[in-house]
PDB file of C-alpha atoms in Angstrom:
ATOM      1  CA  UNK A   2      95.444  30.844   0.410  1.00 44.00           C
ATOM      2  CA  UNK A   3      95.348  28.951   3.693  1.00 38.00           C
ATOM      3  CA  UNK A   4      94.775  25.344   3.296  1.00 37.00           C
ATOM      4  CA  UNK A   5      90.951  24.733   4.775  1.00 41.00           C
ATOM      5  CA  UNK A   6      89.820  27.366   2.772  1.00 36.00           C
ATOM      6  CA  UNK A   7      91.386  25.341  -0.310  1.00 37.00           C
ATOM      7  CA  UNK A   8      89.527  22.634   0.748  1.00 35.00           C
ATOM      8  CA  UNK A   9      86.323  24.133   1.758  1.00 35.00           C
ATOM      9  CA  UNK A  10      86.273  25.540  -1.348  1.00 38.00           C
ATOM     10  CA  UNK A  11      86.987  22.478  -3.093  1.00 36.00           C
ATOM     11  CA  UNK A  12      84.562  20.396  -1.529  1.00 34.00           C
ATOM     12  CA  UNK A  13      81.740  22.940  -2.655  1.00 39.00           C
ATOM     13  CA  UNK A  14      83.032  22.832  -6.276  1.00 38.00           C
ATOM     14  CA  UNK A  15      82.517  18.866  -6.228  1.00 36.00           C
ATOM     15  CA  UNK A  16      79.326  19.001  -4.468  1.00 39.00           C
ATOM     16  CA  UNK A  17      77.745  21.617  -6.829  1.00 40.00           C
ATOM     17  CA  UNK A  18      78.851  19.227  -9.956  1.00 38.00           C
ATOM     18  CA  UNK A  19      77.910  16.319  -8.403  1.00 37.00           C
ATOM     19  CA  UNK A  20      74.267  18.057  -7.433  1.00 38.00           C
ATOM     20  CA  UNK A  21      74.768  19.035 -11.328  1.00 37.00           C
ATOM     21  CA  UNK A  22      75.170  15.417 -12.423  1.00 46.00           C
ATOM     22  CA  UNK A  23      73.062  13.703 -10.041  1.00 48.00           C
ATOM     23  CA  UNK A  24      70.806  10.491 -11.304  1.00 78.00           C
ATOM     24  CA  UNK A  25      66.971  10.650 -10.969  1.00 95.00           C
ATOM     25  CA  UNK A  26      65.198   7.462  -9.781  1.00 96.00           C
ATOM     26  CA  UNK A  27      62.269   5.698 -11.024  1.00 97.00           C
ATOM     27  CA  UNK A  28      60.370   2.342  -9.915  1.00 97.00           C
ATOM     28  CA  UNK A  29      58.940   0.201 -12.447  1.00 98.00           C
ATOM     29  CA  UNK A  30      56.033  -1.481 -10.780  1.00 98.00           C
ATOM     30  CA  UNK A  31      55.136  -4.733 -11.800  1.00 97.00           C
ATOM     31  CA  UNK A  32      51.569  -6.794  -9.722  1.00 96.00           C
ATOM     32  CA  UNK A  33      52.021 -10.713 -10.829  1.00 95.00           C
ATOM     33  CA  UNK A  34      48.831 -11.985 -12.132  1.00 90.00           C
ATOM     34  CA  UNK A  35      46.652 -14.446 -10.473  1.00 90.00           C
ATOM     35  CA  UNK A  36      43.654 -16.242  -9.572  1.00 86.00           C
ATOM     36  CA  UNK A  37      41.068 -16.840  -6.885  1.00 89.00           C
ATOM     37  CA  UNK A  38      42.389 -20.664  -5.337  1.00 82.00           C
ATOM     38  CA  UNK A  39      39.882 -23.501  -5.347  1.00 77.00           C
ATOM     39  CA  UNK A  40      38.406 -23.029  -1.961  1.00 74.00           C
ATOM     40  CA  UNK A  41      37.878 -19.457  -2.204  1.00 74.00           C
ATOM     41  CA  UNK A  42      36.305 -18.545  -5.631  1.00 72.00           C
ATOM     42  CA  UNK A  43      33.091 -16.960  -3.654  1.00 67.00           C
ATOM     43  CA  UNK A  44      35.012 -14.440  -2.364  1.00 75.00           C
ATOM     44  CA  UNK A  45      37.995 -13.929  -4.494  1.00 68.00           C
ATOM     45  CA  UNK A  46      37.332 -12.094  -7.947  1.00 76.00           C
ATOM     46  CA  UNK A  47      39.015 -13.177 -10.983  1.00 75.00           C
ATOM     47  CA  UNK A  48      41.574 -10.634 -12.462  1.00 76.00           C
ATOM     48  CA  UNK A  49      41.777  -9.856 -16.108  1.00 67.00           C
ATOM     49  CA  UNK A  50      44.471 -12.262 -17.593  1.00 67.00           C
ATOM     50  CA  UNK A  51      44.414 -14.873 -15.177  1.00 72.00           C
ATOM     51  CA  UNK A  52      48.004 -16.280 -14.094  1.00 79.00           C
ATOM     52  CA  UNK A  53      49.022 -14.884 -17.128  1.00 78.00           C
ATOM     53  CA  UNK A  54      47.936 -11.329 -16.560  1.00 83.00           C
ATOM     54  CA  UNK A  55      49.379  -8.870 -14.065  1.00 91.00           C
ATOM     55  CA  UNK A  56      49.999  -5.482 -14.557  1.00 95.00           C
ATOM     56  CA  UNK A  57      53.240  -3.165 -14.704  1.00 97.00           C
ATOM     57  CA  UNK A  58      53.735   0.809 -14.434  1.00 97.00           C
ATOM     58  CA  UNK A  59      56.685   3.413 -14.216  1.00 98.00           C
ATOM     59  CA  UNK A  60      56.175   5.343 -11.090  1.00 98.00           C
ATOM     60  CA  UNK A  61      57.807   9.011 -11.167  1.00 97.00           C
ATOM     61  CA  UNK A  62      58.661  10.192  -7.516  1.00 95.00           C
ATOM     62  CA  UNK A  63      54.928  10.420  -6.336  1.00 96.00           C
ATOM     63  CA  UNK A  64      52.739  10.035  -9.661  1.00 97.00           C
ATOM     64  CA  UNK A  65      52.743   6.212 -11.211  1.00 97.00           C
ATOM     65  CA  UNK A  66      51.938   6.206 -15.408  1.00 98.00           C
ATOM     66  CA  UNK A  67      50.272   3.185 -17.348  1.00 97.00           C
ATOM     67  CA  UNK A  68      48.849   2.183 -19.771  1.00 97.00           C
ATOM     68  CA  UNK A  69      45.374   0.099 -20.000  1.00 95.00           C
ATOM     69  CA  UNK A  70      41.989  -0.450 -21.440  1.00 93.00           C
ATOM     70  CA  UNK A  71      39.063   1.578 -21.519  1.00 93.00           C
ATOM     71  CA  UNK A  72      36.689  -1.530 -22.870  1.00 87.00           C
ATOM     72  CA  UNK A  73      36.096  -4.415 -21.022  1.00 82.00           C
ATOM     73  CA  UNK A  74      35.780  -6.220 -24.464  1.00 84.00           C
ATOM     74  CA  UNK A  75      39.653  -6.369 -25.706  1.00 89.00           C
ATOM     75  CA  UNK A  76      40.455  -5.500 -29.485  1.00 93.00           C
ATOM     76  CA  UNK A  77      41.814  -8.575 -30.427  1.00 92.00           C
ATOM     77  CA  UNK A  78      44.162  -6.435 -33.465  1.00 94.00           C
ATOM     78  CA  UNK A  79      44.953  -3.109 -32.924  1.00 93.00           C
ATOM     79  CA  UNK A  80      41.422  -0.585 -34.214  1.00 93.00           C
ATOM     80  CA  UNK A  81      41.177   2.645 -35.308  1.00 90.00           C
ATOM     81  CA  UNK A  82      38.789   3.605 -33.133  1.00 91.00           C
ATOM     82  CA  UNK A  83      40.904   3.280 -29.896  1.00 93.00           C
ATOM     83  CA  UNK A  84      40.097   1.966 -26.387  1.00 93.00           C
ATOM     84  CA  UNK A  85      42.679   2.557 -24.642  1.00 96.00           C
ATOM     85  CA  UNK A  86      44.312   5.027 -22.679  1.00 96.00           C
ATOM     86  CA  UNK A  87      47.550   6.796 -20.484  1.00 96.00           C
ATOM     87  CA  UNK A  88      46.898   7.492 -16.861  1.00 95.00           C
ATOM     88  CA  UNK A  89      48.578   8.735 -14.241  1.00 96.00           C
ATOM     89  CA  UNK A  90      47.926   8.756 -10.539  1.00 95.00           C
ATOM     90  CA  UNK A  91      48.670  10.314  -7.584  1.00 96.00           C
ATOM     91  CA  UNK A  92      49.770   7.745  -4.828  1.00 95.00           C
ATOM     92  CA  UNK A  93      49.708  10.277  -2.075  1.00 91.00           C
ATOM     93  CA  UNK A  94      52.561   7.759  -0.566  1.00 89.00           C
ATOM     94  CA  UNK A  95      50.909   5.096  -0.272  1.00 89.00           C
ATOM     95  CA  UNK A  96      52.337   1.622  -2.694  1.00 89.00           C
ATOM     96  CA  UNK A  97      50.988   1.042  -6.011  1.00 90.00           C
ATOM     97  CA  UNK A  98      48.715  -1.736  -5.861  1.00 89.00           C
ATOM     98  CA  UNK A  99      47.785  -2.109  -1.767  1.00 81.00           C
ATOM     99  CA  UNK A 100      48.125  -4.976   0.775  1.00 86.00           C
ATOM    100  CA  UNK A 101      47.637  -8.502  -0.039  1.00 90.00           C
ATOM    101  CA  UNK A 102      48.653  -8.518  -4.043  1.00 93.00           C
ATOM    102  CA  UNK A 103      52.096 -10.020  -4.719  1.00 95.00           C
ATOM    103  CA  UNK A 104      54.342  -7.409  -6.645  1.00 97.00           C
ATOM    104  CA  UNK A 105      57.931  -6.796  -7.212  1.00 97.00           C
ATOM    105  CA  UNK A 106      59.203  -3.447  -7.426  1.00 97.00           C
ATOM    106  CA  UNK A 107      62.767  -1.975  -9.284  1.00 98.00           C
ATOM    107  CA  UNK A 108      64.172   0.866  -8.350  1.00 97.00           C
ATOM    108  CA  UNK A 109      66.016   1.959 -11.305  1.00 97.00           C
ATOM    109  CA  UNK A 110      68.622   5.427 -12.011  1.00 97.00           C
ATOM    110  CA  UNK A 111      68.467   7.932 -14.882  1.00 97.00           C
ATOM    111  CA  UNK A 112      70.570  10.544 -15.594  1.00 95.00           C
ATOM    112  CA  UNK A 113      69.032  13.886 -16.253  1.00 95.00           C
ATOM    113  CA  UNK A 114      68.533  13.563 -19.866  1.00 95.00           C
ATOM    114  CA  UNK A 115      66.841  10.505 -19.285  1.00 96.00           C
ATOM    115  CA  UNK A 116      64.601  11.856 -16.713  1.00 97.00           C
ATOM    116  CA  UNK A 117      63.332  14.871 -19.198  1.00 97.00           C
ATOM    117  CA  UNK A 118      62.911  11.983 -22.140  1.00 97.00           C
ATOM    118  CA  UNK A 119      60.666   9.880 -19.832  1.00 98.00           C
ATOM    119  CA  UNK A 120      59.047  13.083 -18.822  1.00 97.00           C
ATOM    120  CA  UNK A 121      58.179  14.534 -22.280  1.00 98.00           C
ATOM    121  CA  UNK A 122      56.664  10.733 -23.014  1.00 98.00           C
ATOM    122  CA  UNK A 123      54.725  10.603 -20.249  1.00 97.00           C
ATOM    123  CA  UNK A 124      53.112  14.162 -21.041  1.00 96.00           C
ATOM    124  CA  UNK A 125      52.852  13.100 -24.715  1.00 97.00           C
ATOM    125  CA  UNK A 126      51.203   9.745 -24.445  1.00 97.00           C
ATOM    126  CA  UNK A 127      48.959  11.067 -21.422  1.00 96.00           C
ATOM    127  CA  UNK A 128      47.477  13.818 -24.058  1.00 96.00           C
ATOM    128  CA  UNK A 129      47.325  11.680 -26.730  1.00 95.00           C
ATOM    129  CA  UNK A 130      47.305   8.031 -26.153  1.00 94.00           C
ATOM    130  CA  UNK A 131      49.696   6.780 -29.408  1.00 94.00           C
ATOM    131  CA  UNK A 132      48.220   3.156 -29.710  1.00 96.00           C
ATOM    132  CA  UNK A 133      44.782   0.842 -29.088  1.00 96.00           C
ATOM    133  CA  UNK A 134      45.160  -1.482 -26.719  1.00 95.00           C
ATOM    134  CA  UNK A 135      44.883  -4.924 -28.245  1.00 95.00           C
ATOM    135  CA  UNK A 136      45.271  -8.338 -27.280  1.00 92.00           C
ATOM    136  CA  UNK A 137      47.649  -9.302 -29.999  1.00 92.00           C
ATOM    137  CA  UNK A 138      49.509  -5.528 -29.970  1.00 94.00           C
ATOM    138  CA  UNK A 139      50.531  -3.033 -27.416  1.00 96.00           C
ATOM    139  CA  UNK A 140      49.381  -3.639 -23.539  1.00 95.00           C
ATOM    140  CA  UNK A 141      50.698  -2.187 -20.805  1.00 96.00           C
ATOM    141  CA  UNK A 142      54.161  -4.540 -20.808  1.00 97.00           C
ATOM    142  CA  UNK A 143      54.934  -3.634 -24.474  1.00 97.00           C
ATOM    143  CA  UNK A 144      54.319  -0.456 -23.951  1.00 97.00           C
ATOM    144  CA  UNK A 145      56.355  -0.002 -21.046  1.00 98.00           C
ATOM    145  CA  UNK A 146      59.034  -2.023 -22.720  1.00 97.00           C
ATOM    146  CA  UNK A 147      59.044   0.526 -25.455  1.00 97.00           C
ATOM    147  CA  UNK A 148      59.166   3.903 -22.765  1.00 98.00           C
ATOM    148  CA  UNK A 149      62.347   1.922 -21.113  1.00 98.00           C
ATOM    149  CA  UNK A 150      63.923   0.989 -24.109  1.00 98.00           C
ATOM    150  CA  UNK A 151      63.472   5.369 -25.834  1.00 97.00           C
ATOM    151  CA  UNK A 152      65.448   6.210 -22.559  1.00 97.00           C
ATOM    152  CA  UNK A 153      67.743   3.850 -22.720  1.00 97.00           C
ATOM    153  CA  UNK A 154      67.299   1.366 -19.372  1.00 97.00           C
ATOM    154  CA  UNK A 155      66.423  -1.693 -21.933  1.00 97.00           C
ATOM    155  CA  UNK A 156      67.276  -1.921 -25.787  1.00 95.00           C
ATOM    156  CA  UNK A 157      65.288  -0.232 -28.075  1.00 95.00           C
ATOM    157  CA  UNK A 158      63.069  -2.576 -29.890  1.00 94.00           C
ATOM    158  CA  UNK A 159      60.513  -1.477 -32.994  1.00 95.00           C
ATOM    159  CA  UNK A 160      57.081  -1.667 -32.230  1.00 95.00           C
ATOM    160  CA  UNK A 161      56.392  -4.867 -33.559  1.00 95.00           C
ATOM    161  CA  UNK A 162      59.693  -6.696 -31.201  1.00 95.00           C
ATOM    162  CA  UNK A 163      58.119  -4.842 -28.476  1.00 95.00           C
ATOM    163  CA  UNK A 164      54.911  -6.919 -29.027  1.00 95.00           C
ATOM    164  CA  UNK A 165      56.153 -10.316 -29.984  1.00 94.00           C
ATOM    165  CA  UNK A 166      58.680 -10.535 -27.004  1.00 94.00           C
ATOM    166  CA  UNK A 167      56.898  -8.945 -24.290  1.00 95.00           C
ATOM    167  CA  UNK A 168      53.555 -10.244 -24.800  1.00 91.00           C
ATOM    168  CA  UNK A 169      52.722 -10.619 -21.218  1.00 91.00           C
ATOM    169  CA  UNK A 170      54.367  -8.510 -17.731  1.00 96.00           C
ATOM    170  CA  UNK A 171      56.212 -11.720 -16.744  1.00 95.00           C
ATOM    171  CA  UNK A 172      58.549 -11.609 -19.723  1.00 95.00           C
ATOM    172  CA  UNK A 173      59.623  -7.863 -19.147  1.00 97.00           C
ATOM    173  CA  UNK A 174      60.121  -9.059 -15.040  1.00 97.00           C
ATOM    174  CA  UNK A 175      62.018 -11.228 -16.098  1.00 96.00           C
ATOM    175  CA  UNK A 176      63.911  -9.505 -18.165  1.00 97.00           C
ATOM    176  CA  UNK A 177      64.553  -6.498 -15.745  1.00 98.00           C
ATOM    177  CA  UNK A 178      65.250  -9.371 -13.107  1.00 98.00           C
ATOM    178  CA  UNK A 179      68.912  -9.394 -14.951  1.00 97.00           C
ATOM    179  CA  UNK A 180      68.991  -6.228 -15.516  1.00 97.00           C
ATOM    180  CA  UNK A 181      68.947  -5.494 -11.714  1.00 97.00           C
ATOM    181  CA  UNK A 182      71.332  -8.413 -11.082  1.00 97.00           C
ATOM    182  CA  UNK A 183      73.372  -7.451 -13.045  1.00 97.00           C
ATOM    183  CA  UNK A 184      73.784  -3.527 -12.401  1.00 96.00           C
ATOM    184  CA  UNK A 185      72.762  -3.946  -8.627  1.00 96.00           C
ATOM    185  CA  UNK A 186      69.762  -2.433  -8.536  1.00 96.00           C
ATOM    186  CA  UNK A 187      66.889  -2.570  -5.406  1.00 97.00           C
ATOM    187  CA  UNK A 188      64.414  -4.862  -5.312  1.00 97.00           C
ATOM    188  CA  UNK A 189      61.188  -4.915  -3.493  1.00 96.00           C
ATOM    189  CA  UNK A 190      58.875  -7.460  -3.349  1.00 96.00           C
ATOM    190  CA  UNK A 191      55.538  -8.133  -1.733  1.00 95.00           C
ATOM    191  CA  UNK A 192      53.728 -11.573  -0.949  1.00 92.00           C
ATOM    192  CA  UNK A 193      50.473 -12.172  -2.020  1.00 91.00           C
ATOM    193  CA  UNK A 194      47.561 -13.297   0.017  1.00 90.00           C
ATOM    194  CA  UNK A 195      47.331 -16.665   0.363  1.00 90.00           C
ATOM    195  CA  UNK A 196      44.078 -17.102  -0.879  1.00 89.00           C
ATOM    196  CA  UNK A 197      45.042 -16.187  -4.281  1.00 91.00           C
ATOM    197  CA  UNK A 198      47.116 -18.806  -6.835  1.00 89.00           C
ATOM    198  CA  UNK A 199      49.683 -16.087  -7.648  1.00 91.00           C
ATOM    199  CA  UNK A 200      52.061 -15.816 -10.748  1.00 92.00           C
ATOM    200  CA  UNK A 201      55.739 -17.744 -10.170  1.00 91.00           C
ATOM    201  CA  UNK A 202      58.933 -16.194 -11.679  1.00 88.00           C
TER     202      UNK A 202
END
């Protein structure tokens, strides 16, 4: 067999096992919370949570999934009768929360079987939302601890961990802060409009 036929042939057997084996990305999308400064509280609203709210979601390729309220009056413990809810959105492109909010975005790889998981949770919790959305329970930074923690990206926590030390989106940010440090992956981030007391790390 002549030699660049070896080779050809060679380099098509890697590149099929590699296309075999290849990682999946995701971004985890995280607005900071904030509130309308001093001299602009006529025209700046005020945002659920405060400098202590925020919001975070696990965008897959072009849909991004959360999890959120459907009352404007919070359970404060977790009801029966739930008001809450899974979405998922089409971003047609476009970022997940606009121009002028501060966010940070990580772009984070899974391997194929992590890919499905995520994907059979997102279909699951989108047809049947598994939780009430509460202030002292699951919001949408517990609950996206929990997703990242059954695929493996974070440790897997029980419910009630997930709650206790991820109370707010700033503790999970930080958290996957080191997490990217530490296994090198991309960060984006976005300033804030100025007219807005944002959220420090």
């Amino acid at each position: 067999m002549k030699p660049c036929l070896v080779i050809t042939l060679l380099f098509c057997f890697t590149q099929g096992f590699a296309q075999a084996d290849s990682s999946h990305y995701i971004k985890v999308n995280f607005l900071y919370g904030s509130k309308p400064h001093r001299a602009h509280k006529s025209t700046e609203q005020k945002s659920f949570g405060g400098l202590h709210g925020g919001h975070v979601t696990i965008q897959v390729g072009d849909l991004d999934y959360g999890f959120r309220r459907t009352n404007k009056n919070t359970h404060i413990f977790p009801n029966k009768k739930r008001a809450s809810v899974f979405t998922v959105r089409e971003l047609e492109g476009k970022s997940r929360y606009g121009e002028g909010r501060k966010t940070v975005t990580f772009i984070i790889p899974l391997s194929s079987e992590q890919y499905q998981s995520l994907g059979q949770i997102h279909q699951a919790y989108c047809d049947s939302t598994p939780y009430d959305y509460a202030f002292f329970g699951m919001r949408c930074a517990a609950a996206t601890q929990e997703i990242l923690g059954e695929i493996g990206v974070l440790n897997k926590k029980k419910r009630f961990f997930n709650i206790v030390t991820t109370f707010y989106p700033k503790r999970l940010r930080k958290r996957i802060f080191r997490l990217a440090e530490a296994k090198g992956f991309e960060v984006i981030k976005t300033e804030g409009r100025p007219t807005r007391k944002w959220e420090r790390d």
